Amino acid sequence: MLRECVESITNLSLSVTEREIIVIDDGSDFSPVNELMEMAPDIIFIRQPNRGVSVARNMGMKIATGKFIQFVDGDDCLINAPYEHCLDIVRYQEPVDMVMFHFSQSKAEPADFTFKGPVTGQEYMATENLRASVCCYIFRRDRLDGLRFTPGIVHGEDEEFTAQLVLKMHNVYSTEAKAYYYRKREGSVTHTESKEAKKKHIEDMLKVILNLKAIADRCDPLKKVSMDRRVAQLSMDFLINVIRLTKSRSQLTKAIDLLKQHGLYPLPDENYTKEYTIFRYMIQKKAGQLILIAAL
């Protein structure tokens, strides 16, 4: 899978001088370095003690020297034709700070040559939902301004990072192209179903929401509107995940009480999306909560 991942990058229409492939081995049980020796001229390989995806990505950003950054998980890969379209936006639309695209669970996706933009990140977030995975963004490295992932967060690290990242962008383009192949694997971090993992999932999501709320409270009024929308969307997702992971009315009540303590419930009375409006209406009623528990 890692070879396929790297080859999906080397197969792009980027010369050796136009790409920098950084492979972070975050303490794997068996280092893949021997399997990658043929690719040694094409990659920078770093092995570090296992500290989680956030620390691994932070290391990649620390040593990256390229103008743009693209994250690719080692068990996923880029889909050639749609991703070339994203590269063309970077090449021919000027200036570009970020290109947003979609992921797919199929490797055979046609190129979608449409795109929208540019808009500021603030404008985009005020009217659109963000793509949760950081792997669905090409972005300028110099816009990071010191932004990093929070170590220790296993679930929701992308949501915390991307909301802050997009808000920093001045020229954002979005496309419907499905340019990233996401491989859903049993036993991966995001699909572990143990009781401890579910508890960690819920705790991490709440931590992310509270971190973003604190950031929103420090933003200027226009950026605060955009960040408040994201916080409200993630608060809805938090409750949905509590329902899906626990199927418990008492756990849902505890989650609602936690949001109340921080002024995040009831959810803001805003027409962000149709799904949000319906969920907000149902979650405030006992009968609606029972329907959601049964349906989700």
PDB file of N, CA and C in Angstrom, residues 119-184:
ATOM      1  N   VAL A 119     -12.390  32.561  -3.501  1.00  0.00           N
ATOM      2  CA  VAL A 119     -13.024  33.256  -2.380  1.00  0.00           C
ATOM      3  C   VAL A 119     -12.050  33.185  -1.214  1.00  0.00           C
ATOM      4  N   THR A 120     -12.244  34.012  -0.225  1.00  0.00           N
ATOM      5  CA  THR A 120     -11.411  33.899   0.973  1.00  0.00           C
ATOM      6  C   THR A 120     -11.872  32.691   1.786  1.00  0.00           C
ATOM      7  N   GLY A 121     -10.998  32.186   2.621  1.00  0.00           N
ATOM      8  CA  GLY A 121     -11.383  31.090   3.501  1.00  0.00           C
ATOM      9  C   GLY A 121     -12.522  31.485   4.413  1.00  0.00           C
ATOM     10  N   GLN A 122     -12.499  32.711   4.864  1.00  0.00           N
ATOM     11  CA  GLN A 122     -13.568  33.225   5.723  1.00  0.00           C
ATOM     12  C   GLN A 122     -14.913  33.194   4.999  1.00  0.00           C
ATOM     13  N   GLU A 123     -14.935  33.629   3.742  1.00  0.00           N
ATOM     14  CA  GLU A 123     -16.174  33.619   2.954  1.00  0.00           C
ATOM     15  C   GLU A 123     -16.654  32.199   2.716  1.00  0.00           C
ATOM     16  N   TYR A 124     -15.738  31.288   2.421  1.00  0.00           N
ATOM     17  CA  TYR A 124     -16.125  29.900   2.175  1.00  0.00           C
ATOM     18  C   TYR A 124     -16.753  29.291   3.417  1.00  0.00           C
ATOM     19  N   MET A 125     -16.117  29.474   4.561  1.00  0.00           N
ATOM     20  CA  MET A 125     -16.615  28.871   5.795  1.00  0.00           C
ATOM     21  C   MET A 125     -17.939  29.463   6.257  1.00  0.00           C
ATOM     22  N   ALA A 126     -18.239  30.677   5.835  1.00  0.00           N
ATOM     23  CA  ALA A 126     -19.487  31.318   6.250  1.00  0.00           C
ATOM     24  C   ALA A 126     -20.696  30.713   5.566  1.00  0.00           C
ATOM     25  N   THR A 127     -20.482  30.019   4.433  1.00  0.00           N
ATOM     26  CA  THR A 127     -21.620  29.503   3.662  1.00  0.00           C
ATOM     27  C   THR A 127     -21.536  28.012   3.337  1.00  0.00           C
ATOM     28  N   GLU A 128     -20.365  27.393   3.528  1.00  0.00           N
ATOM     29  CA  GLU A 128     -20.168  26.001   3.110  1.00  0.00           C
ATOM     30  C   GLU A 128     -19.653  25.153   4.267  1.00  0.00           C
ATOM     31  N   ASN A 129     -19.925  23.858   4.197  1.00  0.00           N
ATOM     32  CA  ASN A 129     -19.344  22.913   5.146  1.00  0.00           C
ATOM     33  C   ASN A 129     -17.944  22.523   4.684  1.00  0.00           C
ATOM     34  N   LEU A 130     -17.026  22.406   5.620  1.00  0.00           N
ATOM     35  CA  LEU A 130     -15.665  22.015   5.274  1.00  0.00           C
ATOM     36  C   LEU A 130     -15.582  20.518   4.997  1.00  0.00           C
ATOM     37  N   ARG A 131     -14.656  20.139   4.148  1.00  0.00           N
ATOM     38  CA  ARG A 131     -14.336  18.732   3.945  1.00  0.00           C
ATOM     39  C   ARG A 131     -13.474  18.304   5.126  1.00  0.00           C
ATOM     40  N   ALA A 132     -13.919  17.297   5.839  1.00  0.00           N
ATOM     41  CA  ALA A 132     -13.323  16.992   7.141  1.00  0.00           C
ATOM     42  C   ALA A 132     -11.855  16.611   7.047  1.00  0.00           C
ATOM     43  N   SER A 133     -11.488  15.790   6.073  1.00  0.00           N
ATOM     44  CA  SER A 133     -10.122  15.268   6.010  1.00  0.00           C
ATOM     45  C   SER A 133      -9.153  16.301   5.468  1.00  0.00           C
ATOM     46  N   VAL A 134      -8.038  16.493   6.150  1.00  0.00           N
ATOM     47  CA  VAL A 134      -7.005  17.418   5.687  1.00  0.00           C
ATOM     48  C   VAL A 134      -6.388  16.927   4.385  1.00  0.00           C
ATOM     49  N   CYS A 135      -6.564  15.649   4.061  1.00  0.00           N
ATOM     50  CA  CYS A 135      -6.019  15.097   2.821  1.00  0.00           C
ATOM     51  C   CYS A 135      -6.761  15.590   1.583  1.00  0.00           C
ATOM     52  N   CYS A 136      -7.861  16.314   1.763  1.00  0.00           N
ATOM     53  CA  CYS A 136      -8.637  16.830   0.627  1.00  0.00           C
ATOM     54  C   CYS A 136      -8.311  18.295   0.332  1.00  0.00           C
ATOM     55  N   TYR A 137      -7.091  18.707   0.702  1.00  0.00           N
ATOM     56  CA  TYR A 137      -6.670  20.094   0.492  1.00  0.00           C
ATOM     57  C   TYR A 137      -5.230  20.140  -0.021  1.00  0.00           C
ATOM     58  N   ILE A 138      -4.996  20.950  -1.044  1.00  0.00           N
ATOM     59  CA  ILE A 138      -3.650  21.401  -1.379  1.00  0.00           C
ATOM     60  C   ILE A 138      -3.557  22.830  -0.852  1.00  0.00           C
ATOM     61  N   PHE A 139      -2.525  23.149  -0.090  1.00  0.00           N
ATOM     62  CA  PHE A 139      -2.489  24.491   0.480  1.00  0.00           C
ATOM     63  C   PHE A 139      -1.062  25.040   0.539  1.00  0.00           C
ATOM     64  N   ARG A 140      -0.970  26.358   0.514  1.00  0.00           N
ATOM     65  CA  ARG A 140       0.324  27.035   0.567  1.00  0.00           C
ATOM     66  C   ARG A 140       0.953  26.891   1.951  1.00  0.00           C
ATOM     67  N   ARG A 141       2.197  26.484   1.948  1.00  0.00           N
ATOM     68  CA  ARG A 141       2.901  26.264   3.213  1.00  0.00           C
ATOM     69  C   ARG A 141       3.090  27.560   3.994  1.00  0.00           C
ATOM     70  N   ASP A 142       3.322  28.672   3.274  1.00  0.00           N
ATOM     71  CA  ASP A 142       3.605  29.919   3.998  1.00  0.00           C
ATOM     72  C   ASP A 142       2.370  30.535   4.633  1.00  0.00           C
ATOM     73  N   ARG A 143       1.180  29.958   4.399  1.00  0.00           N
ATOM     74  CA  ARG A 143      -0.026  30.430   5.069  1.00  0.00           C
ATOM     75  C   ARG A 143      -0.218  29.762   6.434  1.00  0.00           C
ATOM     76  N   LEU A 144       0.582  28.763   6.749  1.00  0.00           N
ATOM     77  CA  LEU A 144       0.421  28.055   8.022  1.00  0.00           C
ATOM     78  C   LEU A 144       0.641  28.983   9.214  1.00  0.00           C
ATOM     79  N   ASP A 145       1.635  29.838   9.114  1.00  0.00           N
ATOM     80  CA  ASP A 145       1.919  30.806  10.179  1.00  0.00           C
ATOM     81  C   ASP A 145       2.016  30.118  11.543  1.00  0.00           C
ATOM     82  N   GLY A 146       2.748  28.987  11.560  1.00  0.00           N
ATOM     83  CA  GLY A 146       2.960  28.279  12.819  1.00  0.00           C
ATOM     84  C   GLY A 146       1.870  27.304  13.211  1.00  0.00           C
ATOM     85  N   LEU A 147       0.800  27.188  12.429  1.00  0.00           N
ATOM     86  CA  LEU A 147      -0.294  26.270  12.754  1.00  0.00           C
ATOM     87  C   LEU A 147       0.205  24.822  12.725  1.00  0.00           C
ATOM     88  N   ARG A 148      -0.165  24.053  13.750  1.00  0.00           N
ATOM     89  CA  ARG A 148       0.206  22.649  13.832  1.00  0.00           C
ATOM     90  C   ARG A 148      -0.963  21.834  14.384  1.00  0.00           C
ATOM     91  N   PHE A 149      -0.898  20.517  14.208  1.00  0.00           N
ATOM     92  CA  PHE A 149      -1.876  19.607  14.790  1.00  0.00           C
ATOM     93  C   PHE A 149      -1.631  19.492  16.289  1.00  0.00           C
ATOM     94  N   THR A 150      -2.685  19.254  17.048  1.00  0.00           N
ATOM     95  CA  THR A 150      -2.563  19.080  18.496  1.00  0.00           C
ATOM     96  C   THR A 150      -2.200  17.635  18.810  1.00  0.00           C
ATOM     97  N   PRO A 151      -1.021  17.383  19.387  1.00  0.00           N
ATOM     98  CA  PRO A 151      -0.639  16.008  19.739  1.00  0.00           C
ATOM     99  C   PRO A 151      -1.633  15.397  20.728  1.00  0.00           C
ATOM    100  N   GLY A 152      -1.860  14.097  20.586  1.00  0.00           N
ATOM    101  CA  GLY A 152      -2.717  13.384  21.524  1.00  0.00           C
ATOM    102  C   GLY A 152      -4.160  13.253  21.083  1.00  0.00           C
ATOM    103  N   ILE A 153      -4.597  14.085  20.126  1.00  0.00           N
ATOM    104  CA  ILE A 153      -5.966  13.955  19.627  1.00  0.00           C
ATOM    105  C   ILE A 153      -5.972  12.914  18.511  1.00  0.00           C
ATOM    106  N   VAL A 154      -6.721  11.848  18.710  1.00  0.00           N
ATOM    107  CA  VAL A 154      -6.794  10.751  17.740  1.00  0.00           C
ATOM    108  C   VAL A 154      -7.985  10.926  16.812  1.00  0.00           C
ATOM    109  N   HIS A 155      -9.094  11.409  17.353  1.00  0.00           N
ATOM    110  CA  HIS A 155     -10.317  11.602  16.575  1.00  0.00           C
ATOM    111  C   HIS A 155     -10.639  13.093  16.526  1.00  0.00           C
ATOM    112  N   GLY A 156     -10.694  13.636  15.326  1.00  0.00           N
ATOM    113  CA  GLY A 156     -11.051  15.040  15.189  1.00  0.00           C
ATOM    114  C   GLY A 156      -9.873  15.966  14.987  1.00  0.00           C
ATOM    115  N   GLU A 157      -8.663  15.401  14.886  1.00  0.00           N
ATOM    116  CA  GLU A 157      -7.490  16.263  14.697  1.00  0.00           C
ATOM    117  C   GLU A 157      -7.588  17.039  13.383  1.00  0.00           C
ATOM    118  N   ASP A 158      -8.175  16.419  12.359  1.00  0.00           N
ATOM    119  CA  ASP A 158      -8.351  17.106  11.080  1.00  0.00           C
ATOM    120  C   ASP A 158      -9.321  18.281  11.214  1.00  0.00           C
ATOM    121  N   GLU A 159     -10.442  18.047  11.899  1.00  0.00           N
ATOM    122  CA  GLU A 159     -11.442  19.101  12.035  1.00  0.00           C
ATOM    123  C   GLU A 159     -10.883  20.324  12.760  1.00  0.00           C
ATOM    124  N   GLU A 160     -10.071  20.079  13.778  1.00  0.00           N
ATOM    125  CA  GLU A 160      -9.471  21.200  14.505  1.00  0.00           C
ATOM    126  C   GLU A 160      -8.494  21.957  13.613  1.00  0.00           C
ATOM    127  N   PHE A 161      -7.709  21.229  12.848  1.00  0.00           N
ATOM    128  CA  PHE A 161      -6.672  21.838  12.015  1.00  0.00           C
ATOM    129  C   PHE A 161      -7.266  22.565  10.814  1.00  0.00           C
ATOM    130  N   THR A 162      -8.165  21.898  10.076  1.00  0.00           N
ATOM    131  CA  THR A 162      -8.655  22.479   8.825  1.00  0.00           C
ATOM    132  C   THR A 162      -9.471  23.744   9.046  1.00  0.00           C
ATOM    133  N   ALA A 163     -10.231  23.809  10.124  1.00  0.00           N
ATOM    134  CA  ALA A 163     -11.017  25.024  10.382  1.00  0.00           C
ATOM    135  C   ALA A 163     -10.098  26.228  10.546  1.00  0.00           C
ATOM    136  N   GLN A 164      -9.002  26.048  11.262  1.00  0.00           N
ATOM    137  CA  GLN A 164      -8.044  27.144  11.432  1.00  0.00           C
ATOM    138  C   GLN A 164      -7.288  27.418  10.137  1.00  0.00           C
ATOM    139  N   LEU A 165      -6.941  26.352   9.415  1.00  0.00           N
ATOM    140  CA  LEU A 165      -6.187  26.490   8.170  1.00  0.00           C
ATOM    141  C   LEU A 165      -6.973  27.283   7.122  1.00  0.00           C
ATOM    142  N   VAL A 166      -8.212  26.869   6.877  1.00  0.00           N
ATOM    143  CA  VAL A 166      -9.017  27.523   5.837  1.00  0.00           C
ATOM    144  C   VAL A 166      -9.218  28.996   6.161  1.00  0.00           C
ATOM    145  N   LEU A 167      -9.386  29.312   7.419  1.00  0.00           N
ATOM    146  CA  LEU A 167      -9.612  30.695   7.831  1.00  0.00           C
ATOM    147  C   LEU A 167      -8.406  31.582   7.506  1.00  0.00           C
ATOM    148  N   LYS A 168      -7.228  30.981   7.348  1.00  0.00           N
ATOM    149  CA  LYS A 168      -6.022  31.742   7.037  1.00  0.00           C
ATOM    150  C   LYS A 168      -5.859  32.017   5.544  1.00  0.00           C
ATOM    151  N   MET A 169      -6.669  31.369   4.708  1.00  0.00           N
ATOM    152  CA  MET A 169      -6.464  31.423   3.266  1.00  0.00           C
ATOM    153  C   MET A 169      -7.147  32.638   2.621  1.00  0.00           C
ATOM    154  N   HIS A 170      -6.456  33.252   1.661  1.00  0.00           N
ATOM    155  CA  HIS A 170      -6.994  34.428   0.967  1.00  0.00           C
ATOM    156  C   HIS A 170      -7.653  34.068  -0.362  1.00  0.00           C
ATOM    157  N   ASN A 171      -7.121  33.053  -1.052  1.00  0.00           N
ATOM    158  CA  ASN A 171      -7.633  32.675  -2.376  1.00  0.00           C
ATOM    159  C   ASN A 171      -7.878  31.175  -2.423  1.00  0.00           C
ATOM    160  N   VAL A 172      -9.142  30.806  -2.235  1.00  0.00           N
ATOM    161  CA  VAL A 172      -9.538  29.403  -2.135  1.00  0.00           C
ATOM    162  C   VAL A 172     -10.333  29.000  -3.374  1.00  0.00           C
ATOM    163  N   TYR A 173      -9.961  27.867  -3.963  1.00  0.00           N
ATOM    164  CA  TYR A 173     -10.690  27.277  -5.089  1.00  0.00           C
ATOM    165  C   TYR A 173     -11.226  25.924  -4.636  1.00  0.00           C
ATOM    166  N   SER A 174     -12.429  25.580  -5.090  1.00  0.00           N
ATOM    167  CA  SER A 174     -13.004  24.277  -4.753  1.00  0.00           C
ATOM    168  C   SER A 174     -13.458  23.587  -6.022  1.00  0.00           C
ATOM    169  N   THR A 175     -13.301  22.274  -6.045  1.00  0.00           N
ATOM    170  CA  THR A 175     -13.716  21.471  -7.181  1.00  0.00           C
ATOM    171  C   THR A 175     -14.437  20.225  -6.686  1.00  0.00           C
ATOM    172  N   GLU A 176     -15.311  19.686  -7.504  1.00  0.00           N
ATOM    173  CA  GLU A 176     -16.008  18.453  -7.166  1.00  0.00           C
ATOM    174  C   GLU A 176     -15.195  17.216  -7.540  1.00  0.00           C
ATOM    175  N   ALA A 177     -13.995  17.420  -8.068  1.00  0.00           N
ATOM    176  CA  ALA A 177     -13.146  16.301  -8.471  1.00  0.00           C
ATOM    177  C   ALA A 177     -12.873  15.368  -7.292  1.00  0.00           C
ATOM    178  N   LYS A 178     -13.003  14.067  -7.528  1.00  0.00           N
ATOM    179  CA  LYS A 178     -12.669  13.058  -6.524  1.00  0.00           C
ATOM    180  C   LYS A 178     -11.249  12.590  -6.813  1.00  0.00           C
ATOM    181  N   ALA A 179     -10.304  13.226  -6.123  1.00  0.00           N
ATOM    182  CA  ALA A 179      -8.897  13.089  -6.481  1.00  0.00           C
ATOM    183  C   ALA A 179      -8.085  12.279  -5.485  1.00  0.00           C
ATOM    184  N   TYR A 180      -8.724  11.781  -4.431  1.00  0.00           N
ATOM    185  CA  TYR A 180      -8.003  11.085  -3.364  1.00  0.00           C
ATOM    186  C   TYR A 180      -8.692   9.771  -3.069  1.00  0.00           C
ATOM    187  N   TYR A 181      -7.943   8.669  -3.165  1.00  0.00           N
ATOM    188  CA  TYR A 181      -8.503   7.346  -2.878  1.00  0.00           C
ATOM    189  C   TYR A 181      -8.324   7.035  -1.407  1.00  0.00           C
ATOM    190  N   TYR A 182      -9.446   6.895  -0.707  1.00  0.00           N
ATOM    191  CA  TYR A 182      -9.453   6.603   0.728  1.00  0.00           C
ATOM    192  C   TYR A 182      -9.759   5.128   0.924  1.00  0.00           C
ATOM    193  N   ARG A 183      -8.813   4.418   1.514  1.00  0.00           N
ATOM    194  CA  ARG A 183      -8.964   2.982   1.735  1.00  0.00           C
ATOM    195  C   ARG A 183      -9.504   2.742   3.144  1.00  0.00           C
ATOM    196  N   LYS A 184     -10.721   2.259   3.245  1.00  0.00           N
ATOM    197  CA  LYS A 184     -11.332   1.966   4.541  1.00  0.00           C
ATOM    198  C   LYS A 184     -10.884   0.589   4.975  1.00  0.00           C
TER     199      LYS A 184
END
